[in-house]
Short mmCIF file of C-alpha atoms in Angstrom, two decimals:
data_model
loop_
_atom_site.label_atom_id
_atom_site.label_comp_id
_atom_site.label_asym_id
_atom_site.label_seq_id
_atom_site.Cartn_x
_atom_site.Cartn_y
_atom_site.Cartn_z
CA MET A 742 -27.71 -20.95 10.03
CA SER A 743 -26.86 -19.24 6.79
CA ARG A 744 -26.77 -15.12 5.68
CA ARG A 745 -25.47 -15.75 1.81
CA GLY A 746 -27.85 -12.89 -0.27
CA LEU A 747 -29.19 -11.67 3.05
CA LEU A 748 -27.06 -8.12 2.42
CA GLU A 749 -27.95 -8.21 -1.58
CA ASN A 750 -31.49 -8.76 0.24
CA LYS A 751 -31.81 -6.68 2.58
CA LEU A 752 -30.29 -3.44 0.25
CA MET A 753 -32.45 -4.17 -2.52
CA GLU A 754 -35.74 -5.31 -0.93
CA MET A 755 -35.02 -1.37 0.72
CA GLN A 756 -34.80 -0.53 -2.67
CA ARG A 757 -38.40 -1.65 -3.67
CA ARG A 758 -39.51 0.39 -0.64
CA GLY A 759 -37.62 3.47 -2.06
CA GLU A 760 -35.58 3.48 1.33
CA LYS A 761 -32.47 4.94 1.10
CA ALA A 762 -29.34 2.97 3.22
CA LEU A 763 -27.21 4.00 5.62
CA ILE A 764 -23.75 1.87 5.17
CA PRO A 765 -21.86 3.26 8.49
CA TYR A 766 -17.24 2.70 7.76
CA ILE A 767 -15.58 2.55 11.63
CA CYS A 768 -12.12 0.90 11.97
CA GLY A 769 -12.45 -2.64 13.92
CA GLY A 770 -10.81 -1.79 17.64
CA ASP A 771 -11.00 1.44 17.36
CA PRO A 772 -9.95 3.19 19.65
CA GLY A 773 -10.84 -0.96 21.44
CA LEU A 774 -11.65 -4.64 20.16
CA GLU A 775 -14.91 -3.67 22.82
CA GLU A 776 -15.67 -0.25 21.88
CA THR A 777 -16.63 -2.30 18.44
CA VAL A 778 -18.31 -4.74 19.46
CA ARG A 779 -20.40 -1.73 21.86
CA LEU A 780 -20.72 0.30 18.81
CA VAL A 781 -21.93 -1.77 16.19
CA PRO A 782 -25.28 -2.94 17.66
CA ALA A 783 -25.73 1.00 18.69
CA LEU A 784 -25.53 1.71 15.18
CA ALA A 785 -27.86 -0.74 14.19
CA LEU A 786 -30.09 0.91 16.44
CA ALA A 787 -29.63 4.04 15.76
CA GLY A 788 -30.70 3.48 11.80
CA ALA A 789 -27.48 1.95 10.29
CA ASP A 790 -28.26 -0.75 7.69
CA VAL A 791 -25.42 -2.54 7.22
CA VAL A 792 -22.08 -2.22 8.98
CA GLU A 793 -19.01 -1.29 7.25
CA ILE A 794 -15.84 -2.84 9.88
CA GLY A 795 -12.01 -2.09 8.81
CA ILE A 796 -9.76 -4.12 9.90
CA PRO A 797 -6.83 -1.65 9.79
CA PHE A 798 -3.94 -2.07 7.61
CA SER A 799 -0.32 -0.59 8.41
CA ASP A 800 -0.58 0.73 4.76
CA PRO A 801 -4.05 2.13 3.83
CA VAL A 802 -3.21 3.71 0.48
CA ALA A 803 -7.08 4.20 -0.18
CA ASP A 804 -7.32 6.44 2.95
CA GLY A 805 -6.71 10.13 3.86
CA PRO A 806 -5.32 11.38 7.39
CA VAL A 807 -8.23 10.51 9.06
CA ILE A 808 -9.42 6.39 8.54
CA GLN A 809 -4.84 6.48 8.40
CA LYS A 810 -4.50 7.43 11.71
CA ALA A 811 -7.67 4.96 13.44
CA ALA A 812 -5.69 2.47 12.05
CA ALA A 813 -2.79 3.37 14.21
CA ARG A 814 -4.80 2.78 17.31
CA ALA A 815 -6.24 0.99 15.83
CA LEU A 816 -3.54 -1.75 15.34
CA ALA A 817 -0.89 0.02 18.53
CA ALA A 818 -4.29 -1.21 21.17
CA GLY A 819 -3.58 -4.62 19.38
CA ALA A 820 -6.37 -5.39 16.72
CA THR A 821 -5.87 -8.77 14.43
CA THR A 822 -7.53 -9.90 11.45
CA ALA A 823 -8.05 -12.83 13.81
CA LYS A 824 -8.97 -10.38 16.92
CA ILE A 825 -12.38 -8.82 15.29
CA LEU A 826 -13.44 -11.30 13.71
CA GLY A 827 -13.61 -12.43 16.85
CA ALA A 828 -15.46 -8.94 17.04
CA VAL A 829 -17.88 -10.17 15.01
CA THR A 830 -18.92 -13.45 16.68
CA GLU A 831 -19.26 -11.49 20.15
CA ILE A 832 -21.15 -9.17 17.62
CA ARG A 833 -24.29 -11.07 16.61
CA ARG A 834 -24.23 -11.84 19.89
CA HIS A 835 -26.61 -8.75 19.15
CA THR A 836 -27.50 -7.93 16.19
CA ASP A 837 -28.68 -9.11 12.77
CA VAL A 838 -27.35 -6.21 11.67
CA PRO A 839 -25.07 -6.98 7.33
CA ILE A 840 -22.14 -6.06 7.76
CA VAL A 841 -19.25 -5.46 6.17
CA LEU A 842 -15.33 -5.75 6.45
CA MET A 843 -12.75 -3.45 4.44
CA SER A 844 -9.79 -4.70 4.55
CA TYR A 845 -6.88 -4.04 2.33
CA TYR A 846 -5.37 -7.07 0.97
CA ASN A 847 -2.20 -8.50 2.40
CA PRO A 848 -3.83 -9.23 5.90
CA ILE A 849 -6.57 -11.64 4.20
CA TYR A 850 -3.73 -13.02 2.19
CA SER A 851 -1.65 -13.51 4.91
CA PHE A 852 -4.71 -15.18 6.77
CA GLY A 853 -5.31 -17.28 3.25
CA VAL A 854 -7.98 -16.40 1.31
CA GLU A 855 -10.24 -19.63 1.89
CA LYS A 856 -9.32 -18.98 5.32
CA PHE A 857 -10.11 -16.06 5.44
CA ALA A 858 -13.72 -16.14 3.92
CA GLU A 859 -14.64 -19.29 5.96
CA ALA A 860 -13.98 -18.02 9.25
CA ALA A 861 -15.46 -14.36 7.88
CA VAL A 862 -18.73 -16.83 7.18
CA ASP A 863 -18.18 -18.47 10.29
CA ALA A 864 -18.46 -15.21 12.09
CA GLY A 865 -21.07 -13.83 11.08
CA VAL A 866 -19.99 -11.66 8.00
CA ASP A 867 -22.14 -11.03 4.70
CA GLY A 868 -19.49 -9.37 2.62
CA VAL A 869 -16.13 -7.71 2.31
CA ILE A 870 -14.81 -4.77 0.41
CA VAL A 871 -10.70 -5.15 -0.17
CA PRO A 872 -9.76 -1.10 -2.02
CA ASP A 873 -6.51 -2.73 -3.79
CA ILE A 874 -6.83 -5.88 -5.65
CA PRO A 875 -8.31 -5.12 -9.04
CA LEU A 876 -10.29 -7.11 -10.88
CA GLU A 877 -7.70 -9.21 -12.90
CA GLU A 878 -6.20 -10.62 -8.90
CA SER A 879 -9.45 -10.96 -7.07
CA GLY A 880 -10.20 -14.36 -8.79
CA PRO A 881 -8.96 -15.89 -5.72
CA LEU A 882 -10.41 -13.89 -3.73
CA ARG A 883 -13.61 -14.24 -5.29
CA GLN A 884 -14.00 -17.84 -5.94
CA ALA A 885 -12.84 -18.43 -1.61
CA ALA A 886 -16.11 -15.68 -0.84
CA ALA A 887 -18.25 -16.84 -3.39
CA ALA A 888 -17.24 -20.49 -1.53
CA SER A 889 -18.48 -19.96 1.64
CA GLY A 890 -20.82 -17.25 0.67
CA LEU A 891 -20.02 -14.31 1.29
CA ALA A 892 -20.77 -11.78 -0.87
CA VAL A 893 -17.14 -9.81 -2.92
CA VAL A 894 -18.40 -5.96 -3.13
CA PRO A 895 -16.36 -4.36 -5.98
CA LEU A 896 -15.44 -0.15 -6.16
CA VAL A 897 -15.67 1.92 -9.01
CA ALA A 898 -14.66 5.31 -9.67
CA PRO A 899 -15.90 8.30 -12.21
CA ASN A 900 -12.72 6.97 -14.29
CA SER A 901 -13.72 3.45 -14.42
CA GLY A 902 -14.74 3.78 -18.55
CA PRO A 903 -17.42 2.02 -19.89
CA GLU A 904 -16.03 -1.64 -21.03
CA ARG A 905 -14.27 -1.71 -17.08
CA LEU A 906 -17.99 -1.15 -15.17
CA ALA A 907 -19.25 -3.51 -17.49
CA ALA A 908 -16.20 -6.08 -15.91
CA ILE A 909 -15.77 -5.25 -12.76
CA THR A 910 -20.60 -5.27 -11.79
CA ALA A 911 -20.44 -8.03 -13.57
CA ALA A 912 -17.83 -9.58 -10.81
CA GLY A 913 -19.31 -8.05 -7.99
CA SER A 914 -21.80 -9.02 -5.13
CA GLY A 915 -23.30 -7.76 -2.42
CA PHE A 916 -23.16 -3.84 -3.23
CA ILE A 917 -21.28 -1.91 -5.45
CA TYR A 918 -19.51 0.82 -3.94
CA CYS A 919 -18.98 3.80 -6.42
CA VAL A 920 -15.91 5.48 -5.01
CA SER A 921 -17.46 9.99 -5.27
CA VAL A 922 -14.44 11.55 -5.70
CA LYS A 923 -11.22 10.10 -7.65
CA GLY A 924 -8.99 10.64 -4.40
CA VAL A 925 -8.45 8.28 -0.96
CA THR A 926 -11.32 8.50 1.51
CA GLY A 927 -11.58 11.89 4.01
CA VAL A 928 -14.36 14.17 4.55
CA ARG A 929 -14.86 16.78 1.59
CA GLN A 930 -16.48 19.89 1.63
CA GLU A 931 -17.88 19.39 -2.15
CA ILE A 932 -18.18 16.51 -4.18
CA ASP A 933 -17.56 18.06 -7.73
CA THR A 934 -17.97 14.58 -9.84
CA ASP A 935 -21.06 14.56 -12.87
CA ILE A 936 -22.73 12.14 -9.47
CA THR A 937 -25.41 11.72 -11.99
CA LYS A 938 -23.54 10.82 -15.19
CA PHE A 939 -21.48 8.59 -12.75
CA ILE A 940 -24.24 6.86 -11.76
CA SER A 941 -26.62 6.64 -13.99
CA CYS A 942 -23.45 4.92 -16.05
CA VAL A 943 -22.79 2.38 -12.91
CA ARG A 944 -26.46 1.58 -12.78
CA SER A 945 -26.86 1.30 -16.48
CA HIS A 946 -24.16 -1.75 -15.44
CA THR A 947 -25.38 -3.75 -13.26
CA LYS A 948 -29.23 -3.97 -11.16
CA LEU A 949 -26.59 -4.18 -7.47
CA PRO A 950 -27.79 -1.50 -5.06
CA LEU A 951 -25.43 0.81 -5.69
CA ALA A 952 -23.60 2.12 -2.75
CA VAL A 953 -22.18 5.34 -2.94
CA GLY A 954 -19.24 6.69 0.02
CA PHE A 955 -15.56 8.50 0.02
CA GLY A 956 -16.15 12.09 1.41
CA ILE A 957 -19.80 12.42 2.89
CA SER A 958 -19.55 13.78 5.92
CA GLY A 959 -23.09 14.24 7.30
CA PRO A 960 -26.40 14.92 6.83
CA GLU A 961 -27.32 17.42 4.10
CA GLN A 962 -24.55 15.57 1.52
CA ALA A 963 -25.94 11.65 2.91
CA ALA A 964 -28.87 13.05 1.48
CA GLN A 965 -27.88 14.63 -1.56
CA MET A 966 -26.22 11.40 -2.69
CA ALA A 967 -28.95 9.65 -1.69
CA GLY A 968 -31.14 11.18 -4.67
CA TYR A 969 -28.85 9.48 -6.45
CA CYS A 970 -28.33 5.72 -5.50
CA ASP A 971 -29.52 2.87 -3.33
CA ALA A 972 -27.00 3.58 -0.45
CA VAL A 973 -24.06 6.03 0.80
CA VAL A 974 -21.20 5.15 3.38
CA VAL A 975 -20.09 7.23 5.89
CA GLY A 976 -16.81 6.75 7.15
CA SER A 977 -14.03 9.70 7.72
CA ALA A 978 -17.23 11.71 9.46
CA LEU A 979 -17.73 8.63 12.34
CA VAL A 980 -14.22 7.98 12.66
CA GLU A 981 -14.05 11.40 12.75
CA ILE A 982 -16.18 11.03 16.64
CA ILE A 983 -14.73 8.18 17.55
CA SER A 984 -11.36 9.81 17.25
CA GLY A 985 -12.39 12.34 19.17
CA LYS A 986 -14.48 11.04 21.76
CA GLY A 987 -11.72 8.04 21.78
CA LYS A 988 -12.92 6.14 25.50
CA SER A 989 -14.93 8.05 26.93
CA PRO A 990 -18.66 7.48 27.99
CA ASP A 991 -19.52 9.46 25.41
CA LEU A 992 -18.57 7.85 22.24
CA ILE A 993 -21.04 5.19 21.87
CA PRO A 994 -24.08 7.96 22.42
CA ALA A 995 -22.25 10.18 20.22
CA VAL A 996 -22.08 8.84 17.72
CA ALA A 997 -25.02 6.93 17.37
CA ARG A 998 -26.39 10.42 17.42
CA ARG A 999 -24.37 11.28 14.21
CA VAL A 1000 -26.08 8.29 12.52
CA ARG A 1001 -29.40 8.64 13.77
CA GLU A 1002 -28.96 12.20 11.58
CA ILE A 1003 -27.81 11.03 9.26
CA LYS A 1004 -29.77 8.70 8.75
CA GLN A 1005 -33.37 10.22 9.01
CA ALA A 1006 -32.13 12.74 6.23
CA LEU A 1007 -31.90 10.22 4.03
CA ASN A 1008 -35.53 8.56 5.44
CA GLY A 1009 -36.17 12.43 4.31
CA LEU A 1010 -38.54 13.64 8.28
CA GLY A 1011 -36.13 16.35 7.73
CA GLY A 1012 -32.61 17.04 8.05
CA PHE A 1013 -30.53 18.92 10.71
CA ALA A 1014 -33.44 21.03 12.68
CA ASN A 1015 -35.85 18.46 14.04
CA ALA A 1016 -32.95 15.23 14.01
CA ALA A 1017 -31.03 16.39 16.97
CA ILE A 1018 -31.86 14.04 19.79
CA MET B 206 12.78 22.65 -17.67
CA PHE B 207 9.20 21.37 -19.51
CA GLY B 208 7.53 23.94 -17.88
CA LEU B 209 5.79 21.03 -15.45
CA GLU B 210 5.48 21.21 -12.14
CA CYS B 211 7.16 18.84 -10.40
CA ALA B 212 6.41 16.80 -6.91
CA VAL B 213 8.72 14.54 -5.38
CA TYR B 214 7.80 13.24 -1.74
CA MET B 215 10.20 11.60 0.07
CA GLY B 216 9.99 10.61 3.61
CA GLU B 217 10.91 13.26 6.50
CA GLU B 218 13.48 11.10 7.81
CA ASP B 219 15.62 10.45 4.06
CA ILE B 220 15.41 14.31 3.46
CA ARG B 221 16.63 14.45 6.55
CA ARG B 222 19.22 11.67 5.31
CA GLN B 223 19.78 12.90 2.16
CA ALA B 224 19.61 16.66 2.38
CA LEU B 225 22.00 17.29 -0.57
CA ASN B 226 19.98 15.36 -3.00
CA VAL B 227 16.99 17.27 -1.64
CA PHE B 228 18.64 20.53 -2.70
CA ARG B 229 19.89 19.26 -5.36
CA MET B 230 16.24 18.90 -5.71
CA LYS B 231 15.24 21.68 -5.54
CA LEU B 232 17.25 24.08 -7.17
CA LEU B 233 15.39 21.88 -9.86
CA GLY B 234 12.30 23.06 -9.38
CA ALA B 235 11.00 19.99 -8.43
CA ARG B 236 8.25 20.99 -5.03
CA VAL B 237 9.93 18.48 -2.62
CA VAL B 238 6.67 17.49 0.35
CA PRO B 239 7.95 15.41 3.34
CA VAL B 240 5.71 12.59 4.49
CA THR B 241 5.51 12.10 7.99
CA THR B 242 3.46 9.15 8.04
CA GLY B 243 4.72 5.60 9.26
CA SER B 244 8.12 5.57 8.80
CA ARG B 245 8.84 9.27 7.06
CA THR B 246 10.64 5.85 4.49
CA LEU B 247 10.60 5.17 1.00
CA LYS B 248 7.32 3.08 1.60
CA ASP B 249 5.77 5.70 3.10
CA ALA B 250 7.01 7.91 0.85
CA MET B 251 5.12 5.86 -2.38
CA ASN B 252 1.56 5.61 0.13
CA GLU B 253 1.80 9.68 -0.35
CA ALA B 254 2.34 9.27 -3.59
CA LEU B 255 0.08 7.34 -4.82
CA ARG B 256 -2.79 9.21 -3.24
CA ASP B 257 -1.89 12.16 -4.89
CA TRP B 258 -2.17 9.96 -7.87
CA VAL B 259 -5.27 8.19 -7.02
CA ALA B 260 -6.80 12.38 -6.80
CA SER B 261 -4.83 14.01 -9.91
CA VAL B 262 -4.80 11.42 -12.29
CA ASP B 263 -6.52 12.85 -14.62
CA HIS B 264 -3.96 15.63 -15.60
CA THR B 265 -0.68 14.36 -13.04
CA TYR B 266 1.88 11.42 -14.43
CA TYR B 267 3.16 9.40 -11.63
CA LEU B 268 6.63 8.25 -11.64
CA VAL B 269 8.73 5.97 -9.74
CA GLY B 270 12.54 5.23 -8.82
CA SER B 271 11.98 2.40 -8.38
CA VAL B 272 11.13 -1.23 -9.85
CA ALA B 273 8.50 -1.27 -7.18
CA GLY B 274 4.76 -0.53 -6.96
CA PRO B 275 1.61 -1.95 -9.51
CA HIS B 276 2.39 -2.85 -12.60
CA PRO B 277 3.31 -1.11 -15.49
CA TYR B 278 5.88 0.62 -13.31
CA PRO B 279 8.47 -2.32 -12.53
CA MET B 280 8.55 -3.19 -16.06
CA MET B 281 9.05 0.40 -17.18
CA VAL B 282 11.66 0.89 -14.72
CA ARG B 283 13.17 -2.61 -16.02
CA ASP B 284 13.19 -1.46 -19.06
CA PHE B 285 13.97 2.38 -18.70
CA GLN B 286 17.61 0.44 -16.64
CA GLN B 287 18.78 -1.41 -18.32
CA ILE B 288 20.74 0.72 -20.40
CA ILE B 289 23.26 0.02 -17.62
CA GLY B 290 23.69 -3.84 -17.76
CA ARG B 291 24.02 -3.37 -22.31
CA GLU B 292 26.34 -0.54 -21.69
CA THR B 293 28.18 -2.84 -18.71
CA ARG B 294 27.53 -5.55 -21.22
CA ARG B 295 29.00 -4.25 -23.69
CA GLN B 296 32.20 -2.56 -22.36
CA ILE B 297 33.61 -5.37 -20.63
CA LEU B 298 32.82 -7.16 -23.89
CA ALA B 299 35.12 -5.05 -24.96
CA GLN B 300 37.83 -4.30 -22.28
CA ALA B 301 37.58 -8.27 -21.12
CA GLY B 302 36.80 -11.06 -24.41
CA ARG B 303 34.46 -12.15 -22.75
CA LEU B 304 30.95 -11.85 -19.81
CA PRO B 305 32.11 -11.16 -16.40
CA ASP B 306 31.52 -14.38 -13.71
CA HIS B 307 29.97 -12.05 -11.57
CA VAL B 308 27.82 -9.53 -11.85
CA VAL B 309 26.88 -7.82 -7.92
CA ALA B 310 25.08 -5.10 -6.70
CA CYS B 311 22.74 -3.58 -4.09
CA VAL B 312 19.24 -4.20 -3.64
CA GLY B 313 16.72 -2.15 -2.12
CA GLY B 314 13.17 -1.44 -4.35
CA GLY B 315 15.92 -2.70 -6.24
CA SER B 316 16.17 -0.20 -9.81
CA ASN B 317 20.17 -0.38 -9.65
CA SER B 318 20.43 -4.22 -9.81
CA MET B 319 17.44 -5.37 -11.89
CA GLY B 320 18.91 -2.60 -14.94
CA ILE B 321 22.18 -4.21 -14.71
CA PHE B 322 20.81 -7.57 -14.69
CA TYR B 323 18.73 -7.71 -16.98
CA PRO B 324 20.55 -7.60 -20.35
CA PHE B 325 22.93 -11.30 -18.58
CA LEU B 326 19.97 -12.65 -17.60
CA GLY B 327 20.43 -15.55 -20.40
CA ASP B 328 24.04 -15.72 -20.11
CA ALA B 329 24.24 -18.73 -17.85
CA GLU B 330 27.76 -18.23 -17.05
CA VAL B 331 27.38 -15.33 -15.75
CA ASN B 332 26.53 -14.66 -11.69
CA LEU B 333 23.71 -12.42 -10.97
CA VAL B 334 24.84 -11.40 -6.81
CA GLY B 335 22.24 -9.48 -5.48
CA VAL B 336 22.83 -7.38 -1.69
CA GLU B 337 20.54 -6.21 0.73
CA ALA B 338 21.02 -4.12 3.41
CA GLY B 339 21.18 -6.81 6.35
CA GLY B 340 21.20 -3.31 9.12
CA HIS B 341 22.99 -3.71 11.95
CA GLY B 342 22.15 -7.68 11.36
CA VAL B 343 18.85 -10.36 9.49
CA ASP B 344 18.90 -12.09 12.99
CA THR B 345 17.75 -8.12 14.67
CA GLU B 346 14.17 -6.42 13.70
CA GLN B 347 16.74 -3.36 12.22
CA HIS B 348 17.28 -4.30 8.60
CA ALA B 349 16.00 -3.93 5.70
CA ALA B 350 16.38 -8.18 3.96
CA THR B 351 12.83 -8.40 2.66
CA MET B 352 14.94 -11.42 0.53
CA THR B 353 16.62 -13.27 3.27
CA LYS B 354 13.56 -12.68 5.65
CA GLY B 355 10.48 -11.89 3.84
CA ARG B 356 7.75 -14.35 2.75
CA PRO B 357 5.76 -13.16 0.03
CA GLY B 358 2.59 -10.59 1.30
CA VAL B 359 0.80 -7.54 -1.69
CA LEU B 360 1.68 -3.76 -1.15
CA HIS B 361 1.96 -1.14 -3.90
CA GLY B 362 -0.12 -3.13 -6.29
CA SER B 363 2.38 -5.98 -6.72
CA MET B 364 3.07 -9.56 -5.03
CA SER B 365 6.43 -9.69 -4.17
CA TYR B 366 8.48 -10.71 -0.90
CA LEU B 367 7.55 -8.45 2.46
CA LEU B 368 9.40 -7.11 5.92
CA GLN B 369 5.51 -8.84 7.45
CA ASP B 370 4.48 -9.23 10.64
CA GLY B 371 2.29 -12.33 11.33
CA ASP B 372 -0.99 -10.37 10.69
CA GLY B 373 -0.12 -9.30 7.28
CA GLN B 374 0.88 -5.83 8.05
CA ILE B 375 4.03 -4.37 7.05
CA LEU B 376 7.22 -3.74 10.04
CA PRO B 377 9.28 -0.68 9.90
CA VAL B 378 12.95 -1.57 8.44
CA HIS B 379 16.44 -0.37 8.96
CA SER B 380 19.20 0.15 7.35
CA ILE B 381 22.17 2.73 7.02
CA SER B 382 21.31 3.79 3.61
CA ALA B 383 17.72 5.80 2.81
CA GLY B 384 18.22 3.48 -0.49
CA LEU B 385 17.91 0.36 0.46
CA ASP B 386 15.16 0.90 3.81
CA TYR B 387 12.51 -0.86 2.05
CA PRO B 388 11.03 -3.49 3.46
CA GLY B 389 9.81 -4.75 -0.16
CA VAL B 390 11.28 -5.37 -3.17
CA GLY B 391 10.65 -4.91 -7.16
CA PRO B 392 8.37 -8.00 -7.70
CA GLU B 393 10.34 -9.72 -10.71
CA HIS B 394 13.33 -9.71 -8.32
CA SER B 395 11.48 -12.64 -5.96
CA TYR B 396 10.75 -14.43 -9.94
CA LEU B 397 13.88 -14.00 -9.60
CA LYS B 398 15.43 -15.60 -6.32
CA ASP B 399 12.31 -18.02 -6.37
CA SER B 400 13.86 -19.26 -10.17
CA GLY B 401 17.26 -19.56 -9.12
CA ARG B 402 18.70 -17.48 -11.33
CA VAL B 403 19.66 -14.54 -8.88
CA GLN B 404 22.07 -15.18 -5.25
CA TYR B 405 20.31 -12.96 -3.11
CA HIS B 406 22.71 -11.69 0.58
CA ALA B 407 22.46 -9.70 2.48
CA VAL B 408 25.34 -7.23 4.12
CA THR B 409 25.25 -5.30 7.45
CA ASP B 410 25.21 -1.50 8.12
CA GLN B 411 29.02 -1.46 9.06
CA GLU B 412 30.47 -3.66 6.88
CA ALA B 413 28.61 -1.25 4.07
CA LEU B 414 30.31 1.79 6.08
CA ASP B 415 34.06 -0.16 5.92
CA ALA B 416 33.70 -0.90 2.05
CA PHE B 417 33.39 2.99 2.16
CA GLN B 418 36.22 3.59 3.49
CA VAL B 419 37.60 1.25 1.44
CA LEU B 420 36.85 2.78 -1.18
CA CYS B 421 37.61 5.97 -0.58
CA ARG B 422 41.14 4.54 0.18
CA THR B 423 41.70 2.82 -2.58
CA GLU B 424 40.57 4.47 -5.83
CA GLY B 425 39.48 7.63 -4.57
CA ILE B 426 36.12 7.01 -4.90
CA LEU B 427 33.23 8.06 -2.59
CA PRO B 428 30.65 5.71 -3.61
CA ALA B 429 26.57 6.27 -2.33
CA LEU B 430 26.37 3.81 1.19
CA GLU B 431 23.11 1.82 -1.17
CA SER B 432 25.84 0.79 -3.50
CA SER B 433 28.77 0.47 -0.82
CA HIS B 434 26.90 -2.65 0.57
CA ALA B 435 27.78 -4.27 -3.28
CA LEU B 436 31.33 -3.38 -2.63
CA ALA B 437 31.42 -4.74 0.46
CA TYR B 438 30.10 -8.11 -0.61
CA VAL B 439 32.63 -8.20 -3.34
CA ILE B 440 34.98 -7.54 -0.20
CA LYS B 441 34.07 -10.65 1.82
CA THR B 442 33.86 -13.00 -1.03
CA ALA B 443 36.28 -11.91 -3.74
CA PRO B 444 39.62 -13.31 -1.96
CA GLY B 445 38.14 -16.91 -2.07
CA LEU B 446 37.91 -16.58 -5.46
CA ASN B 447 40.84 -17.35 -8.48
CA ARG B 448 42.00 -14.66 -9.95
CA GLU B 449 41.09 -14.93 -13.37
CA LYS B 450 37.73 -14.66 -12.33
CA ILE B 451 36.17 -11.31 -13.43
CA ILE B 452 33.53 -10.04 -11.15
CA VAL B 453 31.64 -6.21 -12.26
CA VAL B 454 30.44 -4.10 -8.96
CA SER B 455 27.26 -1.58 -10.06
CA LEU B 456 28.03 1.34 -8.26
CA SER B 457 24.54 2.65 -8.86
CA GLY B 458 25.41 6.70 -7.13
CA ARG B 459 27.66 8.91 -5.78
CA GLY B 460 28.19 9.26 -1.96
CA ASP B 461 29.08 13.12 -2.11
CA LYS B 462 24.89 13.16 -0.21
CA ASP B 463 25.98 10.23 2.14
CA VAL B 464 29.06 12.22 3.85
CA ARG B 465 26.90 13.22 7.26
CA THR B 466 25.71 10.42 7.90
CA VAL B 467 28.92 8.57 6.74
CA ALA B 468 31.21 11.33 9.60
CA ALA B 469 28.17 10.63 11.96
CA GLU B 470 28.71 6.87 11.80
CA LEU B 471 32.59 7.97 12.46
CA GLY B 472 32.18 10.19 15.25
CA VAL B 473 33.06 13.13 12.94
CA THR B 474 31.24 17.04 13.76
CA LEU B 475 30.76 18.92 10.10
#
């Protein structure tokens, strides 16, 4: 069954209902592929509306130390692009949650761009985020993705000017990933970007759902950010939990607990106090 | 000198190997930031500098000492470095009355070689040769011979030949010289390889080390280990050429910084 458009439709539908989507990020294959297969359905049950899975890369220039280490762990444990696509196939037996893959361009280029788009869709992937491909070089990826029915989620940053925003958002599909800060991924105490201004500027260029990510650590910050956009991405804060738990039996409950807390904050059901389950 | 703060990202391994250069940079007022990720060499320093820059872009100028990285940096560095080739061209015309038959330079990221080659690209009679780091041998896993053993890929914002595994993960590389220890190469070099305008060859650590000593003894010049790769190629190939041929070799750096490495390789305690 084709999943074409499912990701975008789900987020649009949530937008219409005034619900905020939560997009947790995990690094595929960290601590092992088996855990990735078990984590994704658990995250969906805990309230994830979309799950972002990173394909580990040896040189993750857009990532801070937490995700760099996760990628190194995943590679050391034997994760490859093909194995992560295999994990998604397995995940699809357990959950229907939309999945976007985050990959640097070289693993995709090495796999073969068209072959990757086809294999990703066959596995049940809904979209792809490629942080190191500029718009001007993204033609082959976007064409292959469009042919296969894979969304290409573009990133925009606070320093993307109006013309650039117009061009990037026009070429995007699925949703727009708004990078909340200038810098790399990683938990931050404060996000000092003028988010209202940034998001309203992006909004003026596109009707696609807007997700904010980079630096969002917990329920309060997520709820605060969600006030401006349609979805929040939480990555390093979860990856840090994964790093701490490793392969212990508590891994999946601990990550799910955090996702549930954040989702409840987004639902406006109360923050910290009554979210603990 | 202008009251500007300067941070230099350098792999921890290279800080050790290039201790003299690091001390010089500090004397000049730079803050040298050790990079402890990955292989702790040039590639990882570039990752870290780019990570800094995406956060500090409002008030910081990024620059790189190679023809690698995202556009327009390879082009800018080439344009600046081509002073080497322009002066070479003028000097050889003044001294020999004609263009050289061969121009030989070492290639890591490829800035000195791009600089010396560029003004000769239109002179079809001038053979241009880039010499890569063959490390312990290009058939081992310990080398940095990107052109000889790599395949196209994308790293640091440009597409070029890369040493990578079957999944597109960048491979650890090795060279006795810190400046050639890079798994990629400037994208324009990849173009020059594919177009056939420049030939690329690799020489080993040992050959470079031998050439280093030969130049010390014959000319009293201490060449950088990087440049010693170009010399090694010339020492290997020149005996097969007619005596009338003119070879220009780019001595891109001084070897003072490499004395410790060379001493260690030769089993000498300083």
